[in-house]
Short mmCIF file of C-alpha atoms in Angstrom, two decimals:
data_model
loop_
_atom_site.label_atom_id
_atom_site.label_comp_id
_atom_site.label_asym_id
_atom_site.label_seq_id
_atom_site.Cartn_x
_atom_site.Cartn_y
_atom_site.Cartn_z
CA MET A 1 -28.37 -114.29 -83.90
CA THR A 2 -27.85 -117.88 -84.07
CA THR A 3 -25.18 -119.51 -86.01
CA THR A 4 -25.71 -122.86 -88.02
CA ALA A 5 -23.67 -124.67 -85.24
CA GLN A 6 -26.06 -123.57 -82.45
CA THR A 7 -28.74 -124.85 -84.62
CA TRP A 8 -27.68 -127.86 -85.01
CA VAL A 9 -26.92 -128.33 -81.25
CA LEU A 10 -30.59 -127.30 -80.59
CA LEU A 11 -31.83 -129.85 -82.93
CA GLY A 12 -29.64 -132.50 -81.35
CA ILE A 13 -30.48 -131.61 -78.05
CA LEU A 14 -34.30 -131.67 -79.08
CA GLY A 15 -34.05 -135.23 -80.77
CA VAL A 16 -32.44 -136.68 -77.76
CA LEU A 17 -35.21 -135.04 -75.47
CA VAL A 18 -37.74 -136.68 -78.00
CA SER A 19 -36.16 -139.88 -78.08
CA GLY A 20 -35.91 -139.93 -74.36
CA LEU A 21 -39.61 -139.20 -74.03
CA LEU A 22 -40.54 -141.96 -76.50
CA VAL A 23 -38.44 -144.46 -74.78
CA SER A 24 -39.90 -143.39 -71.39
CA TRP A 25 -43.19 -143.65 -72.66
CA SER A 26 -42.52 -146.88 -74.18
CA VAL A 27 -41.39 -148.49 -70.98
CA ALA A 28 -44.60 -147.11 -69.13
CA PHE A 29 -46.75 -148.58 -71.33
CA SER A 30 -45.13 -152.03 -71.19
CA SER A 31 -45.17 -152.03 -67.54
CA LEU A 32 -48.92 -151.02 -67.53
CA ARG A 33 -49.61 -153.71 -70.34
CA SER A 34 -47.96 -156.51 -67.72
CA GLU A 35 -50.23 -155.26 -64.86
CA PHE A 36 -53.20 -155.63 -66.83
CA ARG A 37 -52.44 -158.86 -68.20
CA GLY A 38 -51.95 -159.74 -64.58
CA LEU A 39 -55.16 -158.18 -63.48
CA PHE A 40 -56.97 -159.92 -66.22
CA ALA A 41 -55.61 -163.33 -65.55
CA GLY A 42 -56.51 -162.94 -61.85
CA LEU A 43 -60.14 -161.63 -63.19
CA ARG A 44 -60.57 -164.74 -65.47
CA SER A 45 -59.92 -167.17 -62.48
CA GLU A 46 -62.15 -165.46 -60.15
CA ILE A 47 -64.73 -165.65 -62.73
CA SER A 48 -64.02 -169.35 -63.30
CA GLY A 49 -64.31 -170.37 -59.63
CA PHE A 50 -67.39 -168.10 -59.50
CA ARG A 51 -69.14 -169.98 -62.46
CA GLY A 52 -68.03 -173.58 -60.81
CA GLU A 53 -69.61 -172.25 -57.39
CA MET A 54 -72.72 -171.38 -59.25
CA ASP A 55 -72.95 -174.42 -61.30
CA ALA A 56 -72.61 -176.49 -57.99
CA ARG A 57 -75.23 -174.68 -56.32
CA PHE A 58 -77.71 -174.74 -59.32
CA ALA A 59 -77.23 -178.52 -58.99
CA ALA A 60 -78.09 -178.60 -55.59
CA VAL A 61 -81.26 -176.63 -56.36
CA ASP A 62 -82.15 -178.83 -59.26
CA THR A 63 -82.19 -181.71 -56.66
CA ARG A 64 -84.00 -180.16 -54.11
CA PHE A 65 -86.58 -179.49 -56.90
CA ASP A 66 -86.57 -182.96 -58.31
CA GLY A 67 -87.38 -183.96 -54.85
CA VAL A 68 -90.29 -181.90 -54.79
CA ASP A 69 -91.58 -183.16 -58.00
CA ARG A 70 -91.39 -186.57 -56.70
CA ARG A 71 -93.41 -185.69 -53.63
CA LEU A 72 -96.17 -183.67 -55.34
CA ASP A 73 -96.56 -186.82 -58.16
CA ASP A 74 -96.83 -188.99 -54.96
CA LEU A 75 -99.33 -186.52 -53.39
CA ASP A 76 -101.28 -186.23 -56.79
CA ARG A 77 -101.70 -190.11 -57.20
CA ASP A 78 -102.77 -190.47 -53.31
CA VAL A 79 -105.25 -187.81 -53.81
CA GLN A 80 -106.44 -189.42 -57.05
CA ALA A 81 -106.53 -192.79 -55.43
CA LEU A 82 -109.11 -191.19 -52.43
CA SER A 83 -111.08 -189.49 -55.02
CA ASP A 84 -111.68 -192.55 -56.97
CA ARG A 85 -112.59 -194.37 -53.86
CA VAL A 86 -114.78 -191.73 -52.57
CA PHE A 87 -116.68 -190.91 -55.70
CA ARG A 88 -116.72 -194.26 -57.07
CA ASP A 89 -119.17 -195.38 -54.14
CA ARG A 90 -121.72 -192.64 -55.25
CA PRO A 91 -124.24 -192.55 -57.71
#
């Protein structure tokens, strides 16, 4: 049979173990949280850099398409001028 003193000792040991477990979990979660913050900060900077690079590439593509549009407009004007000259002389 256990005595009242033994019961209180066992409850004290159980309380210390539970407190130690809670402290160790809180330290572990705190370090995980800081690691995740670092990971997310790095990920944000990578995404930001990627966004800047893609914006620059799309701007370059837009510039090329503007040049192609101008050339097509010039070609259309020249074909129209030739058509006018050829078909104007016909009855």
